[in-house]
């Protein structure tokens, strides 16, 4: 018995050694299998990239999808490839990549939201606005909710769907905790202006009032309110509304100066309206307001009165516009005299000044520097609202874009 027990004791180290060797073998085999899986995955990745480079996107995407199913971390590769395609202008490829991701049921909610967002951007780039809207609306309330709403808001403005733009702006304000009242007021103004064009006065009044509720005494809304009163044959109320512009937003007065004079004329108060415009020139003496006031002064009181006004303007606010109008006025005065040489000289000066003012006078966007001959509430270059200064610049033209 003692000998048998001793034999078993001697066998224990041997059995332990065999077990240890077996476990090491299993570990090495497992590591080897992992290495083989990694090699197969790398080969599949290289195969997918090779197919992409060889203009075989469908097969490439199928290969990369299989990789993603084996290893979820390669999802990031898909997003990178899709965004690369979109930046290169290859929107069809980008759509295919992101669509495969968006249609998968095994993605995490965050990755699914990201896929829907990126697919929406692809559709926007391709001009497929209905499909872009559907995809962006699939985005949940996570990290990509705000950029999705921003993309929708931008799209609705491009489509000029102001009702949906208003809804999106309110939703975006809730998500961001940031006010979008200026944009909302502008959207209501767009609706009000469209209603005035089609003579739908009920809708016009409602939209204008909503714009004023969003931003009290909003310059554009007040201007449209005066237009509404003129459309309903209430010039006195139009003048009362526009007086807010005179007192609070005088730089915008050139946008309504002609209608201002029309309202005063209908009430038999032409001189009173003209005096108010002339009074504004003490602080708003450059740009279109000067041009419009000069036109009415010439028609109503004649070139001598215009000459006095311009001489005063040049004293406190000299500009090329004022000099051009002064030359025009002096030419009109000389037309009643007998000085042909003087008229030729003035005409030459006027031609030079007109050329310079026409080429240099521009409204400039404060956000992107886009220059334009006319005033815009929304910049055509960067689409920002109220980025244009209402004052027309007269100086050396900057190197930015213009129209």
Short mmCIF file of C-alpha atoms in Angstrom, two decimals:
data_model
loop_
_atom_site.label_atom_id
_atom_site.label_comp_id
_atom_site.label_asym_id
_atom_site.label_seq_id
_atom_site.Cartn_x
_atom_site.Cartn_y
_atom_site.Cartn_z
CA UNK A 1 0.00 0.00 0.00
CA UNK A 2 2.82 2.34 0.88
CA UNK A 3 4.49 1.58 -2.47
CA UNK A 4 1.25 2.29 -4.40
CA UNK A 5 0.75 5.62 -2.66
CA UNK A 6 4.32 6.55 -3.42
CA UNK A 7 3.74 5.77 -7.13
CA UNK A 8 0.72 8.08 -7.27
CA UNK A 9 2.65 10.86 -5.64
CA UNK A 10 5.35 10.52 -8.26
CA UNK A 11 2.74 10.70 -11.04
CA UNK A 12 1.17 13.97 -9.82
CA UNK A 13 3.94 16.27 -11.12
CA UNK A 14 3.88 14.44 -14.43
CA UNK A 15 0.09 14.89 -14.74
CA UNK A 16 0.38 18.54 -13.75
CA UNK A 17 3.05 19.07 -16.40
CA UNK A 18 0.90 17.42 -19.06
CA UNK A 19 -2.07 19.64 -18.08
CA UNK A 20 0.09 22.76 -18.20
CA UNK A 21 1.44 21.82 -21.64
CA UNK A 22 -2.10 21.16 -22.89
CA UNK A 23 -3.32 24.55 -21.67
CA UNK A 24 -0.39 26.28 -23.31
CA UNK A 25 -1.12 24.45 -26.52
CA UNK A 26 -4.79 25.54 -26.42
CA UNK A 27 -3.71 29.16 -25.76
CA UNK A 28 -1.25 29.09 -28.64
CA UNK A 29 -3.90 27.53 -30.87
CA UNK A 30 -6.42 30.21 -29.83
CA UNK A 31 -3.89 32.97 -30.47
CA UNK A 32 -3.09 31.41 -33.81
CA UNK A 33 -6.78 31.37 -34.72
CA UNK A 34 -7.07 35.04 -33.73
CA UNK A 35 -4.06 35.83 -35.89
CA UNK A 36 -5.62 33.96 -38.80
CA UNK A 37 -8.92 35.87 -38.33
CA UNK A 38 -6.99 39.15 -38.25
CA UNK A 39 -5.07 38.18 -41.39
CA UNK A 40 -8.32 37.24 -43.15
CA UNK A 41 -9.91 40.51 -42.03
CA UNK A 42 -6.93 42.53 -43.24
CA UNK A 43 -6.98 40.71 -46.55
CA UNK A 44 -10.71 41.44 -46.88
CA UNK A 45 -10.09 45.11 -46.09
CA UNK A 46 -7.34 45.35 -48.67
CA UNK A 47 -9.56 43.54 -51.13
CA UNK A 48 -12.35 46.07 -50.51
CA UNK A 49 -10.01 49.01 -50.94
CA UNK A 50 -8.59 47.44 -54.09
CA UNK A 51 -12.08 47.07 -55.54
CA UNK A 52 -12.79 50.73 -54.75
CA UNK A 53 -9.62 51.83 -56.49
CA UNK A 54 -10.50 49.66 -59.47
CA UNK A 55 -13.90 51.36 -59.88
CA UNK A 56 -15.94 48.42 -58.57
CA UNK A 57 -17.88 50.16 -55.76
CA UNK A 58 -20.73 47.64 -55.43
CA UNK A 59 -18.40 44.69 -54.84
CA UNK A 60 -16.20 46.84 -52.61
CA UNK A 61 -19.09 47.86 -50.38
CA UNK A 62 -20.28 44.24 -50.15
CA UNK A 63 -16.79 43.21 -49.02
CA UNK A 64 -16.54 46.03 -46.48
CA UNK A 65 -19.99 45.25 -45.10
CA UNK A 66 -18.88 41.68 -44.42
CA UNK A 67 -15.87 43.06 -42.56
CA UNK A 68 -18.15 45.30 -40.48
CA UNK A 69 -20.29 42.31 -39.56
CA UNK A 70 -17.19 40.47 -38.31
CA UNK A 71 -15.80 43.49 -36.47
CA UNK A 72 -18.14 46.37 -35.52
CA UNK A 73 -15.17 48.71 -35.08
CA UNK A 74 -14.78 48.88 -38.87
CA UNK A 75 -18.04 50.87 -38.98
CA UNK A 76 -15.85 53.94 -38.58
CA UNK A 77 -14.12 52.92 -41.82
CA UNK A 78 -17.46 53.03 -43.59
CA UNK A 79 -18.21 56.52 -42.32
CA UNK A 80 -14.77 57.72 -43.36
CA UNK A 81 -15.15 56.27 -46.85
CA UNK A 82 -18.65 57.71 -47.27
CA UNK A 83 -17.57 61.18 -46.21
CA UNK A 84 -14.53 60.95 -48.48
CA UNK A 85 -16.77 60.12 -51.43
CA UNK A 86 -19.07 63.05 -50.62
CA UNK A 87 -16.18 65.50 -50.38
CA UNK A 88 -14.93 64.26 -53.75
CA UNK A 89 -18.37 64.88 -55.24
CA UNK A 90 -19.04 61.14 -55.70
CA UNK A 91 -22.44 61.31 -54.06
CA UNK A 92 -23.73 58.01 -55.49
CA UNK A 93 -20.91 56.12 -53.79
CA UNK A 94 -21.42 58.03 -50.55
CA UNK A 95 -25.14 57.22 -50.61
CA UNK A 96 -24.47 53.51 -51.13
CA UNK A 97 -22.02 53.36 -48.23
CA UNK A 98 -24.23 55.25 -45.79
CA UNK A 99 -27.41 53.51 -46.96
CA UNK A 100 -25.93 50.11 -46.12
CA UNK A 101 -25.22 51.38 -42.61
CA UNK A 102 -28.60 53.06 -42.17
CA UNK A 103 -30.47 49.87 -43.15
CA UNK A 104 -28.64 47.61 -40.69
CA UNK A 105 -30.55 46.45 -37.62
CA UNK A 106 -27.51 45.52 -35.54
CA UNK A 107 -26.11 49.05 -35.19
CA UNK A 108 -26.14 50.93 -31.93
CA UNK A 109 -28.71 53.79 -31.82
CA UNK A 110 -25.93 56.39 -31.98
CA UNK A 111 -24.38 54.80 -35.09
CA UNK A 112 -27.82 54.47 -36.69
CA UNK A 113 -28.50 58.17 -36.06
CA UNK A 114 -25.14 59.06 -37.52
CA UNK A 115 -25.81 56.95 -40.61
CA UNK A 116 -29.19 58.63 -41.13
CA UNK A 117 -27.59 62.06 -40.71
CA UNK A 118 -24.75 61.35 -43.13
CA UNK A 119 -27.17 59.84 -45.65
CA UNK A 120 -29.33 62.97 -45.39
CA UNK A 121 -26.29 65.11 -46.15
CA UNK A 122 -25.51 62.88 -49.15
CA UNK A 123 -29.04 63.38 -50.50
CA UNK A 124 -28.75 67.15 -49.94
CA UNK A 125 -25.51 67.19 -51.90
CA UNK A 126 -27.20 65.24 -54.68
CA UNK A 127 -30.20 67.61 -54.73
CA UNK A 128 -32.62 64.86 -53.64
CA UNK A 129 -34.41 67.05 -51.13
CA UNK A 130 -37.40 64.79 -50.37
CA UNK A 131 -35.15 61.85 -49.55
CA UNK A 132 -32.84 64.13 -47.57
CA UNK A 133 -35.76 65.33 -45.46
CA UNK A 134 -36.92 61.76 -44.79
CA UNK A 135 -33.43 60.63 -43.77
CA UNK A 136 -32.71 63.62 -41.53
CA UNK A 137 -36.05 63.20 -39.80
CA UNK A 138 -35.00 59.65 -38.84
CA UNK A 139 -32.25 61.05 -36.60
CA UNK A 140 -33.06 60.62 -32.91
CA UNK A 141 -32.44 62.99 -29.99
CA UNK A 142 -28.78 62.17 -29.45
CA UNK A 143 -25.56 63.79 -30.58
CA UNK A 144 -26.67 64.24 -34.20
CA UNK A 145 -30.07 65.82 -33.47
CA UNK A 146 -28.79 69.41 -33.66
CA UNK A 147 -26.77 69.07 -36.91
CA UNK A 148 -29.71 67.19 -38.47
CA UNK A 149 -32.11 70.03 -37.58
CA UNK A 150 -29.59 72.58 -38.85
CA UNK A 151 -29.41 70.75 -42.18
CA UNK A 152 -33.21 70.60 -42.37
CA UNK A 153 -33.46 74.32 -41.60
CA UNK A 154 -30.95 75.11 -44.33
CA UNK A 155 -32.81 72.89 -46.79
CA UNK A 156 -36.21 74.48 -46.05
CA UNK A 157 -34.71 77.92 -46.70
CA UNK A 158 -33.31 76.77 -50.05
CA UNK A 159 -36.76 75.39 -50.91
CA UNK A 160 -38.37 78.58 -49.59
CA UNK A 161 -40.67 76.44 -47.47
CA UNK A 162 -41.00 79.05 -44.76
CA UNK A 163 -43.65 77.24 -42.71
CA UNK A 164 -41.39 74.22 -42.22
CA UNK A 165 -38.44 76.55 -41.63
CA UNK A 166 -40.34 78.20 -38.76
CA UNK A 167 -41.09 74.81 -37.17
CA UNK A 168 -37.47 73.68 -37.54
CA UNK A 169 -36.15 76.94 -36.07
CA UNK A 170 -38.38 76.50 -33.00
CA UNK A 171 -37.24 72.87 -32.58
CA UNK A 172 -33.61 73.87 -33.00
CA UNK A 173 -33.99 76.61 -30.40
CA UNK A 174 -35.34 74.04 -27.93
CA UNK A 175 -32.47 71.62 -28.61
CA UNK A 176 -29.75 74.28 -28.41
CA UNK A 177 -31.22 76.51 -25.74
CA UNK A 178 -30.42 79.34 -28.14
CA UNK A 179 -32.72 81.98 -29.63
CA UNK A 180 -33.57 81.89 -33.34
CA UNK A 181 -36.13 84.70 -33.14
CA UNK A 182 -34.37 86.83 -35.76
CA UNK A 183 -34.59 84.04 -38.35
CA UNK A 184 -38.18 83.25 -37.32
CA UNK A 185 -39.15 86.91 -37.79
CA UNK A 186 -37.57 86.87 -41.25
CA UNK A 187 -39.44 83.68 -42.20
CA UNK A 188 -42.73 85.29 -41.22
CA UNK A 189 -41.74 88.37 -43.22
CA UNK A 190 -41.13 86.17 -46.27
CA UNK A 191 -44.62 84.75 -45.87
CA UNK A 192 -46.06 88.24 -45.39
CA UNK A 193 -44.31 89.56 -48.49
CA UNK A 194 -45.55 86.63 -50.58
CA UNK A 195 -49.09 87.24 -49.31
CA UNK A 196 -48.91 90.93 -50.25
CA UNK A 197 -47.75 89.99 -53.76
CA UNK A 198 -50.78 87.75 -54.29
CA UNK A 199 -53.02 90.35 -52.55
CA UNK A 200 -53.99 87.98 -49.74
CA UNK A 201 -54.31 90.71 -47.14
CA UNK A 202 -55.58 88.46 -44.34
CA UNK A 203 -52.55 86.18 -44.53
CA UNK A 204 -50.28 89.20 -44.94
CA UNK A 205 -51.55 90.87 -41.76
CA UNK A 206 -51.25 87.62 -39.79
CA UNK A 207 -47.69 86.90 -40.94
CA UNK A 208 -46.51 90.46 -40.31
CA UNK A 209 -47.98 90.43 -36.80
CA UNK A 210 -46.25 87.12 -36.04
CA UNK A 211 -42.96 88.61 -37.20
CA UNK A 212 -43.49 91.55 -34.85
CA UNK A 213 -44.34 89.16 -32.03
CA UNK A 214 -41.05 87.33 -32.62
CA UNK A 215 -39.01 90.55 -32.69
CA UNK A 216 -40.85 93.74 -31.64
CA UNK A 217 -40.27 96.71 -33.98
CA UNK A 218 -38.36 94.46 -36.38
CA UNK A 219 -37.26 96.72 -39.25
CA UNK A 220 -38.44 94.54 -42.12
CA UNK A 221 -41.72 93.67 -40.40
CA UNK A 222 -42.45 97.36 -39.77
CA UNK A 223 -41.73 98.18 -43.42
CA UNK A 224 -44.11 95.42 -44.52
CA UNK A 225 -46.73 96.63 -42.05
CA UNK A 226 -46.67 100.02 -43.76
CA UNK A 227 -47.00 98.27 -47.14
CA UNK A 228 -50.02 96.40 -45.78
CA UNK A 229 -51.64 99.68 -44.70
CA UNK A 230 -50.99 101.17 -48.13
CA UNK A 231 -52.55 98.10 -49.76
CA UNK A 232 -55.66 98.64 -47.61
CA UNK A 233 -55.73 102.37 -48.54
CA UNK A 234 -54.66 103.64 -45.12
CA UNK A 235 -51.71 105.97 -45.89
CA UNK A 236 -51.90 107.73 -42.50
CA UNK A 237 -51.39 104.44 -40.67
CA UNK A 238 -48.61 103.52 -43.11
CA UNK A 239 -46.80 106.76 -42.24
CA UNK A 240 -47.32 106.08 -38.53
CA UNK A 241 -45.78 102.61 -38.92
CA UNK A 242 -42.89 103.87 -41.04
CA UNK A 243 -42.17 106.60 -38.51
CA UNK A 244 -40.76 103.78 -36.36
CA UNK A 245 -38.14 103.28 -39.08
CA UNK A 246 -37.42 107.03 -39.15
CA UNK A 247 -36.89 107.09 -35.39
CA UNK A 248 -35.43 103.65 -34.62
CA UNK A 249 -33.95 102.27 -37.87
CA UNK A 250 -33.11 105.31 -40.05
CA UNK A 251 -30.41 103.43 -41.98
CA UNK A 252 -33.19 101.34 -43.58
CA UNK A 253 -35.19 104.38 -44.71
CA UNK A 254 -33.94 104.15 -48.30
CA UNK A 255 -35.91 100.88 -48.65
CA UNK A 256 -39.23 102.74 -48.32
CA UNK A 257 -38.45 106.38 -49.17
CA UNK A 258 -40.44 106.34 -52.42
CA UNK A 259 -43.51 104.81 -50.72
CA UNK A 260 -43.08 107.30 -47.86
CA UNK A 261 -43.41 110.14 -50.34
CA UNK A 262 -46.38 108.45 -52.05
CA UNK A 263 -48.24 108.14 -48.73
CA UNK A 264 -47.63 111.80 -47.90
CA UNK A 265 -48.73 112.86 -51.38
CA UNK A 266 -52.00 110.94 -51.02
CA UNK A 267 -52.66 112.89 -47.82
CA UNK A 268 -51.67 116.21 -49.39
CA UNK A 269 -48.58 116.43 -47.18
CA UNK A 270 -45.84 116.22 -49.80
CA UNK A 271 -43.70 118.99 -48.30
CA UNK A 272 -43.91 117.47 -44.84
CA UNK A 273 -42.74 114.09 -46.14
CA UNK A 274 -39.89 115.67 -48.12
CA UNK A 275 -38.76 117.72 -45.12
CA UNK A 276 -38.49 114.54 -43.04
CA UNK A 277 -36.32 112.93 -45.72
CA UNK A 278 -34.09 115.99 -45.96
CA UNK A 279 -33.76 115.99 -42.17
CA UNK A 280 -32.53 112.38 -42.26
CA UNK A 281 -29.70 113.37 -44.60
CA UNK A 282 -27.95 115.00 -41.63
CA UNK A 283 -27.08 111.49 -40.42
CA UNK A 284 -27.85 109.26 -43.45
CA UNK A 285 -26.26 111.34 -46.18
CA UNK A 286 -24.72 108.60 -48.32
CA UNK A 287 -26.13 105.90 -50.56
CA UNK A 288 -29.60 105.42 -51.93
CA UNK A 289 -31.44 107.68 -49.50
CA UNK A 290 -29.50 110.64 -50.88
CA UNK A 291 -30.33 109.56 -54.45
CA UNK A 292 -34.05 109.22 -53.71
CA UNK A 293 -34.32 112.44 -51.71
CA UNK A 294 -32.47 114.32 -54.46
CA UNK A 295 -34.87 112.95 -57.08
CA UNK A 296 -37.95 114.11 -55.18
CA UNK A 297 -36.39 117.47 -54.30
CA UNK A 298 -35.59 118.12 -57.98
CA UNK A 299 -39.15 117.23 -59.03
CA UNK A 300 -40.93 119.14 -56.28
CA UNK A 301 -38.75 122.20 -55.52
CA UNK A 302 -36.36 122.34 -58.43
CA UNK A 303 -32.55 122.30 -58.93
CA UNK A 304 -31.84 125.40 -56.83
CA UNK A 305 -33.29 123.77 -53.71
CA UNK A 306 -31.43 120.56 -54.53
CA UNK A 307 -28.21 122.54 -54.93
CA UNK A 308 -28.59 124.07 -51.46
CA UNK A 309 -29.29 120.66 -49.93
CA UNK A 310 -26.28 119.02 -51.62
CA UNK A 311 -23.92 121.84 -50.70
CA UNK A 312 -24.91 121.34 -47.06
CA UNK A 313 -24.49 117.54 -47.30
CA UNK A 314 -21.01 117.84 -48.79
CA UNK A 315 -20.00 120.09 -45.92
CA UNK A 316 -20.71 117.48 -43.23
CA UNK A 317 -20.73 114.16 -45.15
CA UNK A 318 -18.68 114.35 -48.37
CA UNK A 319 -19.03 111.35 -50.69
CA UNK A 320 -18.79 110.44 -54.36
CA UNK A 321 -22.58 110.08 -54.47
CA UNK A 322 -23.07 113.61 -53.19
CA UNK A 323 -20.50 115.01 -55.65
CA UNK A 324 -22.18 113.16 -58.51
CA UNK A 325 -25.60 114.53 -57.57
CA UNK A 326 -24.14 118.02 -57.18
CA UNK A 327 -22.66 117.88 -60.69
CA UNK A 328 -26.02 116.65 -62.01
CA UNK A 329 -27.82 119.50 -60.24
CA UNK A 330 -25.37 122.16 -61.44
CA UNK A 331 -25.78 120.82 -64.97
CA UNK A 332 -29.57 121.24 -64.69
CA UNK A 333 -29.08 124.81 -63.45
CA UNK A 334 -26.68 125.65 -66.28
CA UNK A 335 -29.17 124.26 -68.82
CA UNK A 336 -31.24 127.41 -68.26
CA UNK A 337 -28.24 129.67 -68.89
CA UNK A 338 -26.06 130.38 -71.89
CA UNK A 339 -22.77 128.70 -70.93
CA UNK A 340 -22.22 125.73 -73.29
CA UNK A 341 -18.55 125.37 -72.30
CA UNK A 342 -19.53 125.16 -68.67
CA UNK A 343 -22.13 122.49 -69.48
CA UNK A 344 -19.56 120.39 -71.37
CA UNK A 345 -17.19 120.59 -68.42
CA UNK A 346 -19.91 119.61 -65.93
CA UNK A 347 -21.05 116.73 -68.15
CA UNK A 348 -17.51 115.36 -68.26
CA UNK A 349 -17.22 115.57 -64.47
CA UNK A 350 -20.62 113.94 -64.07
CA UNK A 351 -19.71 111.05 -66.40
CA UNK A 352 -16.52 110.30 -64.44
CA UNK A 353 -18.32 110.46 -61.07
CA UNK A 354 -21.15 108.23 -62.26
CA UNK A 355 -18.68 105.67 -63.52
CA UNK A 356 -16.86 105.62 -60.21
CA UNK A 357 -19.98 105.48 -58.03
CA UNK A 358 -21.50 102.71 -60.16
CA UNK A 359 -18.38 100.55 -59.99
CA UNK A 360 -17.59 101.07 -56.30
CA UNK A 361 -20.93 101.41 -54.54
CA UNK A 362 -21.78 98.07 -52.93
CA UNK A 363 -23.61 96.54 -50.01
CA UNK A 364 -21.24 94.20 -48.16
CA UNK A 365 -22.07 91.15 -46.04
CA UNK A 366 -20.52 91.45 -42.59
CA UNK A 367 -20.26 87.66 -42.31
CA UNK A 368 -18.63 86.54 -45.59
CA UNK A 369 -17.77 89.80 -47.36
CA UNK A 370 -20.08 89.10 -50.33
CA UNK A 371 -20.75 92.36 -52.20
CA UNK A 372 -23.92 93.25 -54.10
CA UNK A 373 -25.39 96.27 -55.88
CA UNK A 374 -28.74 95.89 -54.10
CA UNK A 375 -29.62 95.30 -50.47
CA UNK A 376 -30.54 91.76 -49.33
CA UNK A 377 -32.08 90.68 -46.05
CA UNK A 378 -30.42 87.29 -46.53
CA UNK A 379 -26.90 87.18 -47.95
CA UNK A 380 -26.82 85.27 -51.28
CA UNK A 381 -23.27 84.17 -50.47
CA UNK A 382 -23.49 82.65 -46.96
CA UNK A 383 -27.31 82.69 -46.42
CA UNK A 384 -27.00 84.56 -43.11
CA UNK A 385 -29.92 86.84 -42.26
CA UNK A 386 -29.46 90.56 -41.60
CA UNK A 387 -25.74 90.30 -42.32
CA UNK A 388 -25.77 93.18 -44.82
CA UNK A 389 -25.20 96.65 -43.53
CA UNK A 390 -28.03 98.88 -44.78
CA UNK A 391 -25.41 101.50 -45.63
CA UNK A 392 -23.93 101.24 -49.10
CA UNK A 393 -20.13 101.45 -49.07
CA UNK A 394 -18.27 103.76 -51.41
CA UNK A 395 -14.58 103.01 -51.49
CA UNK A 396 -11.97 100.71 -52.93
CA UNK A 397 -13.70 97.45 -53.71
CA UNK A 398 -12.50 94.50 -51.59
CA UNK A 399 -11.29 91.32 -53.20
CA UNK A 400 -14.28 89.22 -52.09
CA UNK A 401 -17.05 87.92 -54.38
CA UNK A 402 -19.69 90.25 -55.71
CA UNK A 403 -22.75 90.36 -57.89
#
